[in-house]
mmCIF file of C-alpha atoms in Angstrom:
data_model
loop_
_atom_site.group_PDB
_atom_site.id
_atom_site.type_symbol
_atom_site.label_atom_id
_atom_site.label_comp_id
_atom_site.label_asym_id
_atom_site.label_seq_id
_atom_site.Cartn_x
_atom_site.Cartn_y
_atom_site.Cartn_z
ATOM 1 C CA MET A 1 -21.847 -17.545 -30.119
ATOM 2 C CA HIS A 2 -18.637 -18.957 -28.704
ATOM 3 C CA SER A 3 -17.967 -22.669 -28.998
ATOM 4 C CA ARG A 4 -17.549 -25.054 -26.079
ATOM 5 C CA PHE A 5 -13.816 -25.220 -26.825
ATOM 6 C CA TYR A 6 -13.572 -21.466 -26.206
ATOM 7 C CA TYR A 7 -15.156 -21.720 -22.746
ATOM 8 C CA ILE A 8 -12.982 -24.727 -21.834
ATOM 9 C CA ASN A 9 -9.857 -22.778 -22.783
ATOM 10 C CA LEU A 10 -11.108 -19.742 -20.872
ATOM 11 C CA PHE A 11 -11.719 -21.884 -17.789
ATOM 12 C CA PHE A 12 -8.253 -23.460 -17.842
ATOM 13 C CA ILE A 13 -6.504 -20.130 -18.474
ATOM 14 C CA THR A 14 -8.412 -18.512 -15.596
ATOM 15 C CA ALA A 15 -7.655 -21.471 -13.324
ATOM 16 C CA LEU A 16 -3.965 -21.260 -14.238
ATOM 17 C CA ILE A 17 -3.843 -17.523 -13.445
ATOM 18 C CA VAL A 18 -5.581 -18.096 -10.089
ATOM 19 C CA ILE A 19 -3.146 -20.882 -9.173
ATOM 20 C CA ILE A 20 -0.115 -18.784 -10.118
ATOM 21 C CA CYS A 21 -1.395 -15.849 -8.039
ATOM 22 C CA LEU A 22 -2.563 -17.778 -4.965
ATOM 23 C CA PHE A 23 0.007 -20.566 -4.723
ATOM 24 C CA PRO A 24 2.750 -18.361 -3.153
ATOM 25 C CA PHE A 25 0.317 -17.317 -0.398
ATOM 26 C CA TYR A 26 -0.735 -20.926 0.147
ATOM 27 C CA TRP A 27 2.880 -22.095 0.327
ATOM 28 C CA ALA A 28 3.745 -19.299 2.767
ATOM 29 C CA PHE A 29 0.893 -20.432 5.026
ATOM 30 C CA VAL A 30 1.969 -24.086 4.820
ATOM 31 C CA SER A 31 5.573 -23.116 5.573
ATOM 32 C CA SER A 32 4.418 -21.121 8.598
ATOM 33 C CA LEU A 33 3.106 -24.386 10.086
ATOM 34 C CA LYS A 34 6.465 -26.155 9.858
ATOM 35 C CA SER A 35 9.451 -26.154 12.127
ATOM 36 C CA GLY A 36 12.853 -27.804 12.283
ATOM 37 C CA SER A 37 13.709 -30.221 9.464
ATOM 38 C CA ALA A 38 10.079 -30.245 8.275
ATOM 39 C CA LEU A 39 10.784 -26.922 6.537
ATOM 40 C CA PHE A 40 12.966 -28.773 4.029
ATOM 41 C CA THR A 41 10.304 -31.312 3.085
ATOM 42 C CA VAL A 42 7.780 -30.816 0.297
ATOM 43 C CA ASP A 43 4.325 -31.375 1.778
ATOM 44 C CA PHE A 44 1.106 -29.786 0.622
ATOM 45 C CA TRP A 45 0.024 -29.950 4.267
ATOM 46 C CA PRO A 46 2.361 -30.600 7.216
ATOM 47 C CA LYS A 47 1.875 -33.856 9.103
ATOM 48 C CA ALA A 48 2.225 -32.095 12.455
ATOM 49 C CA PRO A 49 1.205 -28.432 12.051
ATOM 50 C CA ALA A 50 3.283 -26.177 14.292
ATOM 51 C CA TRP A 51 0.582 -23.674 15.269
ATOM 52 C CA GLU A 52 2.853 -22.483 18.073
ATOM 53 C CA ASN A 53 4.832 -20.526 15.457
ATOM 54 C CA TYR A 54 2.077 -17.912 15.505
ATOM 55 C CA ARG A 55 2.260 -17.683 19.299
ATOM 56 C CA LEU A 56 6.051 -17.461 19.299
ATOM 57 C CA VAL A 57 5.923 -14.512 16.897
ATOM 58 C CA PHE A 58 4.279 -12.430 19.637
ATOM 59 C CA THR A 59 6.049 -13.896 22.673
ATOM 60 C CA GLU A 60 9.669 -13.858 21.481
ATOM 61 C CA GLN A 61 9.620 -10.233 20.293
ATOM 62 C CA PRO A 62 7.249 -7.235 20.583
ATOM 63 C CA PHE A 63 5.552 -8.022 17.269
ATOM 64 C CA GLY A 64 2.242 -6.565 18.423
ATOM 65 C CA LYS A 65 3.995 -3.233 18.978
ATOM 66 C CA ASN A 66 5.502 -3.465 15.489
ATOM 67 C CA ILE A 67 2.069 -4.073 13.940
ATOM 68 C CA PHE A 68 0.679 -1.102 15.850
ATOM 69 C CA ASN A 69 3.555 1.064 14.568
ATOM 70 C CA SER A 70 2.928 -0.054 10.991
ATOM 71 C CA ALA A 71 -0.781 0.728 11.341
ATOM 72 C CA LYS A 72 -0.066 4.209 12.719
ATOM 73 C CA VAL A 73 2.475 4.954 10.003
ATOM 74 C CA ALA A 74 0.293 3.624 7.170
ATOM 75 C CA LEU A 75 -2.895 5.371 8.350
ATOM 76 C CA GLY A 76 -1.046 8.610 9.061
ATOM 77 C CA THR A 77 0.534 8.507 5.616
ATOM 78 C CA VAL A 78 -2.839 7.926 3.934
ATOM 79 C CA VAL A 79 -4.640 10.703 5.838
ATOM 80 C CA LEU A 80 -1.902 13.293 5.327
ATOM 81 C CA CYS A 81 -1.252 12.263 1.733
ATOM 82 C CA LEU A 82 -4.914 12.397 0.676
ATOM 83 C CA SER A 83 -5.479 15.688 2.518
ATOM 84 C CA VAL A 84 -2.697 17.337 0.525
ATOM 85 C CA ALA A 85 -3.361 15.477 -2.738
ATOM 86 C CA VAL A 86 -7.047 16.478 -2.944
ATOM 87 C CA PHE A 87 -6.335 20.203 -2.838
ATOM 88 C CA ALA A 88 -3.342 19.860 -5.150
ATOM 89 C CA ALA A 89 -5.469 17.870 -7.595
ATOM 90 C CA TYR A 90 -8.215 20.508 -7.461
ATOM 91 C CA SER A 91 -5.722 23.260 -8.242
ATOM 92 C CA LEU A 92 -4.031 21.324 -11.051
ATOM 93 C CA GLY A 93 -7.190 19.775 -12.491
ATOM 94 C CA ARG A 94 -9.819 22.525 -12.254
ATOM 95 C CA ILE A 95 -8.038 25.884 -12.054
ATOM 96 C CA GLN A 96 -6.440 27.314 -15.178
ATOM 97 C CA PHE A 97 -3.062 28.933 -14.559
ATOM 98 C CA ARG A 98 0.253 29.263 -16.300
ATOM 99 C CA GLY A 99 2.741 26.409 -15.913
ATOM 100 C CA ARG A 100 0.171 23.832 -14.784
ATOM 101 C CA LYS A 101 1.425 21.119 -17.164
ATOM 102 C CA ARG A 102 5.005 21.708 -16.113
ATOM 103 C CA ILE A 103 4.081 21.255 -12.464
ATOM 104 C CA LEU A 104 2.333 17.977 -13.295
ATOM 105 C CA LEU A 105 5.395 16.769 -15.177
ATOM 106 C CA LEU A 106 7.549 17.775 -12.218
ATOM 107 C CA VAL A 107 5.301 15.804 -9.863
ATOM 108 C CA LEU A 108 5.517 12.774 -12.147
ATOM 109 C CA SER A 109 9.292 13.052 -12.449
ATOM 110 C CA ILE A 110 9.655 13.110 -8.649
ATOM 111 C CA SER A 111 7.849 9.783 -8.405
ATOM 112 C CA MET A 112 10.387 8.249 -10.812
ATOM 113 C CA PHE A 113 13.326 8.736 -8.425
ATOM 114 C CA PRO A 114 14.334 5.561 -6.535
ATOM 115 C CA GLN A 115 14.154 5.735 -2.763
ATOM 116 C CA VAL A 116 17.887 5.257 -2.354
ATOM 117 C CA ALA A 117 18.516 8.430 -4.397
ATOM 118 C CA VAL A 118 16.895 10.615 -1.716
ATOM 119 C CA LEU A 119 17.967 8.544 1.280
ATOM 120 C CA SER A 120 20.922 10.690 2.357
ATOM 121 C CA GLY A 121 18.999 13.949 1.955
ATOM 122 C CA MET A 122 16.025 12.592 3.905
ATOM 123 C CA PHE A 123 18.370 11.414 6.666
ATOM 124 C CA GLU A 124 19.757 14.944 7.021
ATOM 125 C CA LEU A 125 16.228 16.384 7.100
ATOM 126 C CA ILE A 126 14.927 13.873 9.646
ATOM 127 C CA SER A 127 17.954 14.456 11.881
ATOM 128 C CA TYR A 128 17.554 18.245 11.632
ATOM 129 C CA LEU A 129 13.857 18.024 12.571
ATOM 130 C CA ASN A 130 14.692 15.660 15.454
ATOM 131 C CA LEU A 131 12.310 13.028 14.054
ATOM 132 C CA TYR A 132 14.742 10.113 13.965
ATOM 133 C CA ASN A 133 13.255 6.866 15.327
ATOM 134 C CA THR A 134 9.730 8.304 15.438
ATOM 135 C CA VAL A 135 6.470 7.439 13.709
ATOM 136 C CA GLN A 136 6.148 11.051 12.545
ATOM 137 C CA GLY A 137 9.524 10.820 10.817
ATOM 138 C CA LEU A 138 8.454 7.728 8.897
ATOM 139 C CA ILE A 139 5.185 9.374 7.825
ATOM 140 C CA LEU A 140 7.107 12.380 6.529
ATOM 141 C CA THR A 141 9.540 10.237 4.546
ATOM 142 C CA TYR A 142 6.775 8.059 3.096
ATOM 143 C CA MET A 143 5.167 11.156 1.614
ATOM 144 C CA THR A 144 8.061 11.337 -0.873
ATOM 145 C CA PHE A 145 6.808 8.302 -2.806
ATOM 146 C CA THR A 146 3.060 8.267 -2.021
ATOM 147 C CA LEU A 147 2.147 11.933 -2.541
ATOM 148 C CA PRO A 148 3.353 12.389 -6.175
ATOM 149 C CA PHE A 149 1.455 9.280 -7.301
ATOM 150 C CA ASN A 150 -1.731 10.321 -5.499
ATOM 151 C CA VAL A 151 -1.583 13.873 -6.868
ATOM 152 C CA TRP A 152 -1.158 12.604 -10.417
ATOM 153 C CA ILE A 153 -3.993 10.067 -10.196
ATOM 154 C CA LEU A 154 -6.445 12.390 -8.407
ATOM 155 C CA THR A 155 -5.714 15.173 -10.892
ATOM 156 C CA THR A 156 -6.713 12.812 -13.703
ATOM 157 C CA PHE A 157 -9.973 11.959 -11.923
ATOM 158 C CA MET A 158 -10.648 15.607 -11.104
ATOM 159 C CA ARG A 159 -10.411 16.537 -14.775
ATOM 160 C CA GLN A 160 -13.048 13.946 -15.699
ATOM 161 C CA LEU A 161 -15.746 15.459 -13.483
ATOM 162 C CA PRO A 162 -18.375 17.481 -15.397
ATOM 163 C CA LYS A 163 -17.668 21.207 -15.489
ATOM 164 C CA GLU A 164 -21.388 21.957 -15.287
ATOM 165 C CA ILE A 165 -21.427 20.961 -11.618
ATOM 166 C CA GLU A 166 -18.720 23.466 -10.794
ATOM 167 C CA GLU A 167 -20.292 26.206 -12.935
ATOM 168 C CA ALA A 168 -23.645 25.766 -11.179
ATOM 169 C CA ALA A 169 -21.922 26.079 -7.799
ATOM 170 C CA ILE A 170 -20.112 29.251 -8.885
ATOM 171 C CA ILE A 171 -23.422 30.788 -10.000
ATOM 172 C CA ASP A 172 -24.850 30.005 -6.549
ATOM 173 C CA GLY A 173 -21.930 31.888 -4.996
ATOM 174 C CA ALA A 174 -19.892 28.928 -3.732
ATOM 175 C CA SER A 175 -16.223 29.523 -2.959
ATOM 176 C CA ASN A 176 -13.357 27.350 -4.182
ATOM 177 C CA TRP A 177 -13.172 25.733 -0.735
ATOM 178 C CA THR A 178 -16.873 24.821 -0.829
ATOM 179 C CA ILE A 179 -16.640 23.523 -4.391
ATOM 180 C CA CYS A 180 -13.666 21.340 -3.554
ATOM 181 C CA THR A 181 -14.778 19.939 -0.187
ATOM 182 C CA LYS A 182 -18.577 19.745 -0.474
ATOM 183 C CA ILE A 183 -19.239 19.271 -4.183
ATOM 184 C CA LEU A 184 -16.302 17.590 -5.890
ATOM 185 C CA LEU A 185 -14.890 15.632 -2.956
ATOM 186 C CA PRO A 186 -17.946 13.330 -2.542
ATOM 187 C CA LEU A 187 -17.675 12.471 -6.250
ATOM 188 C CA LEU A 188 -14.047 11.427 -5.773
ATOM 189 C CA TRP A 189 -14.708 8.653 -3.248
ATOM 190 C CA PRO A 190 -13.850 5.771 -5.638
ATOM 191 C CA ALA A 191 -10.587 7.482 -6.570
ATOM 192 C CA LEU A 192 -9.816 8.310 -2.924
ATOM 193 C CA VAL A 193 -10.365 4.696 -1.862
ATOM 194 C CA THR A 194 -8.163 3.398 -4.690
ATOM 195 C CA THR A 195 -5.283 5.805 -4.162
ATOM 196 C CA GLY A 196 -5.608 5.623 -0.378
ATOM 197 C CA LEU A 197 -5.427 1.836 -0.394
ATOM 198 C CA LEU A 198 -2.410 1.846 -2.704
ATOM 199 C CA ALA A 199 -0.695 4.371 -0.424
ATOM 200 C CA PHE A 200 -1.558 2.239 2.613
ATOM 201 C CA ILE A 201 -0.065 -0.884 1.006
ATOM 202 C CA ALA A 202 3.080 1.000 -0.013
ATOM 203 C CA ALA A 203 3.550 2.403 3.513
ATOM 204 C CA TRP A 204 2.725 -0.931 5.172
ATOM 205 C CA ASN A 205 5.301 -2.848 3.099
ATOM 206 C CA GLU A 206 8.053 -0.194 2.953
ATOM 207 C CA PHE A 207 11.421 -1.451 4.207
ATOM 208 C CA LEU A 208 14.330 0.829 3.250
ATOM 209 C CA PHE A 209 13.201 4.027 5.006
ATOM 210 C CA ALA A 210 11.898 2.056 7.995
ATOM 211 C CA LEU A 211 15.279 0.339 8.341
ATOM 212 C CA THR A 212 17.236 3.604 7.990
ATOM 213 C CA PHE A 213 15.153 5.893 10.200
ATOM 214 C CA THR A 214 14.381 3.553 13.129
ATOM 215 C CA ILE A 215 16.694 2.011 15.673
ATOM 216 C CA ASP A 216 14.482 0.134 18.134
ATOM 217 C CA ASP A 217 10.967 -1.247 18.561
ATOM 218 C CA SER A 218 9.517 2.071 19.716
ATOM 219 C CA ALA A 219 8.984 3.009 16.050
ATOM 220 C CA ARG A 220 10.051 -0.116 14.136
ATOM 221 C CA THR A 221 7.526 -1.423 11.609
ATOM 222 C CA VAL A 222 6.758 -5.027 10.688
ATOM 223 C CA PRO A 223 9.019 -5.392 7.589
ATOM 224 C CA VAL A 224 12.073 -4.453 9.649
ATOM 225 C CA ALA A 225 10.868 -6.532 12.605
ATOM 226 C CA ILE A 226 10.560 -9.617 10.383
ATOM 227 C CA SER A 227 14.010 -9.078 8.895
ATOM 228 C CA SER A 228 15.525 -8.801 12.381
ATOM 229 C CA MET A 229 14.146 -12.119 13.649
ATOM 230 C CA SER A 230 16.959 -14.402 14.763
ATOM 231 C CA GLY A 231 17.258 -17.990 15.943
ATOM 232 C CA LYS A 232 19.153 -19.746 18.678
ATOM 233 C CA SER A 233 22.457 -19.268 16.861
ATOM 234 C CA GLU A 234 23.912 -16.753 14.431
ATOM 235 C CA TYR A 235 23.501 -19.151 11.514
ATOM 236 C CA GLU A 236 20.018 -20.419 12.354
ATOM 237 C CA LEU A 237 16.939 -18.480 11.306
ATOM 238 C CA PRO A 238 13.438 -19.337 12.593
ATOM 239 C CA TRP A 239 11.890 -19.693 9.149
ATOM 240 C CA GLY A 240 8.622 -20.998 10.580
ATOM 241 C CA ASN A 241 8.247 -17.869 12.716
ATOM 242 C CA ILE A 242 9.267 -15.632 9.821
ATOM 243 C CA MET A 243 6.664 -17.182 7.524
ATOM 244 C CA ALA A 244 4.028 -16.965 10.270
ATOM 245 C CA ALA A 245 4.794 -13.265 10.729
ATOM 246 C CA SER A 246 4.594 -12.760 6.968
ATOM 247 C CA VAL A 247 1.152 -14.373 6.865
ATOM 248 C CA ILE A 248 -0.043 -12.233 9.787
ATOM 249 C CA VAL A 249 0.992 -8.939 8.177
ATOM 250 C CA THR A 250 -0.561 -9.960 4.843
ATOM 251 C CA LEU A 251 -4.021 -10.612 6.290
ATOM 252 C CA PRO A 252 -4.938 -6.913 6.899
ATOM 253 C CA LEU A 253 -4.114 -6.078 3.274
ATOM 254 C CA ILE A 254 -6.261 -8.950 1.990
ATOM 255 C CA ALA A 255 -9.116 -7.841 4.264
ATOM 256 C CA LEU A 256 -8.919 -4.237 3.025
ATOM 257 C CA VAL A 257 -8.948 -5.315 -0.616
ATOM 258 C CA LEU A 258 -11.970 -7.580 -0.050
ATOM 259 C CA ILE A 259 -13.862 -4.853 1.827
ATOM 260 C CA PHE A 260 -13.208 -2.112 -0.732
ATOM 261 C CA GLN A 261 -13.025 -4.223 -3.893
ATOM 262 C CA LYS A 262 -16.085 -2.589 -5.502
ATOM 263 C CA ARG A 263 -14.738 0.897 -4.801
ATOM 264 C CA ILE A 264 -11.326 -0.111 -6.131
ATOM 265 C CA VAL A 265 -12.749 -1.417 -9.408
ATOM 266 C CA SER A 266 -14.931 1.665 -9.928
ATOM 267 C CA GLY A 267 -12.004 3.896 -9.017
ATOM 268 C CA LEU A 268 -9.648 2.222 -11.463
ATOM 269 C CA THR A 269 -12.149 2.359 -14.326
ATOM 270 C CA ALA A 270 -13.645 5.820 -13.726
ATOM 271 C CA GLY A 271 -10.501 7.571 -14.864
ATOM 272 C CA ALA A 272 -10.804 6.025 -18.298
ATOM 273 C CA ILE A 273 -14.341 7.353 -18.833
ATOM 274 C CA LYS A 274 -14.898 10.946 -19.896
ATOM 275 C CA GLY A 275 -17.429 12.885 -17.902
#
């Protein structure tokens, strides 16, 4: 049995980790309730909370439109990415063919490229397809960094599923399409939720492509909208509004993690268990 000293140490270490992780979010929320010179004072709670910062975020610029654009881009990226990744993972994880390992290594190597390395090429492609300053253009560009990761992770999960299930389906005369969509796909839900949520977060927070491939609020997402907030003068930034906007765009991600936390944990651990 562990001693009392062990549990005391465990408690303090856990408390320290929680404080380190949550304090930046707490300080961002406190800063969002300050304005003027109060932003330069250290208070664990402002004396006069400026709740109007949250109202000004939506009245001084079309921030609601930006949130809607981010939601469309993130959801579109997740749906398209998972639709392609599932079938790619089935082919790479369950079907034996020559060069399969090389393709997986190629997929992994693509995910290692920084975004700036493909920026010029993607700009030429988006311009050629006439998708500049559109939500569809952003979804297409976001596939470059979400799809390789999802294919790699889902392929790992697909390999862990018992082969007996697939063999029984083949004996019953099921086609590859039926095996993939009606037999294996329901077993992949924890992995789909995990990879889908990670893709959603990546698309929601992406800045470089959104800055490069949008020009106005018709397709501009929240990271670019926050960076473009300006004050009364060129040298004055509305930090209270910026922090309020940052808190607003963080809340959906926190809500998604809390809703799907059980699926995320099972999805992250299932890949380490052999079927």
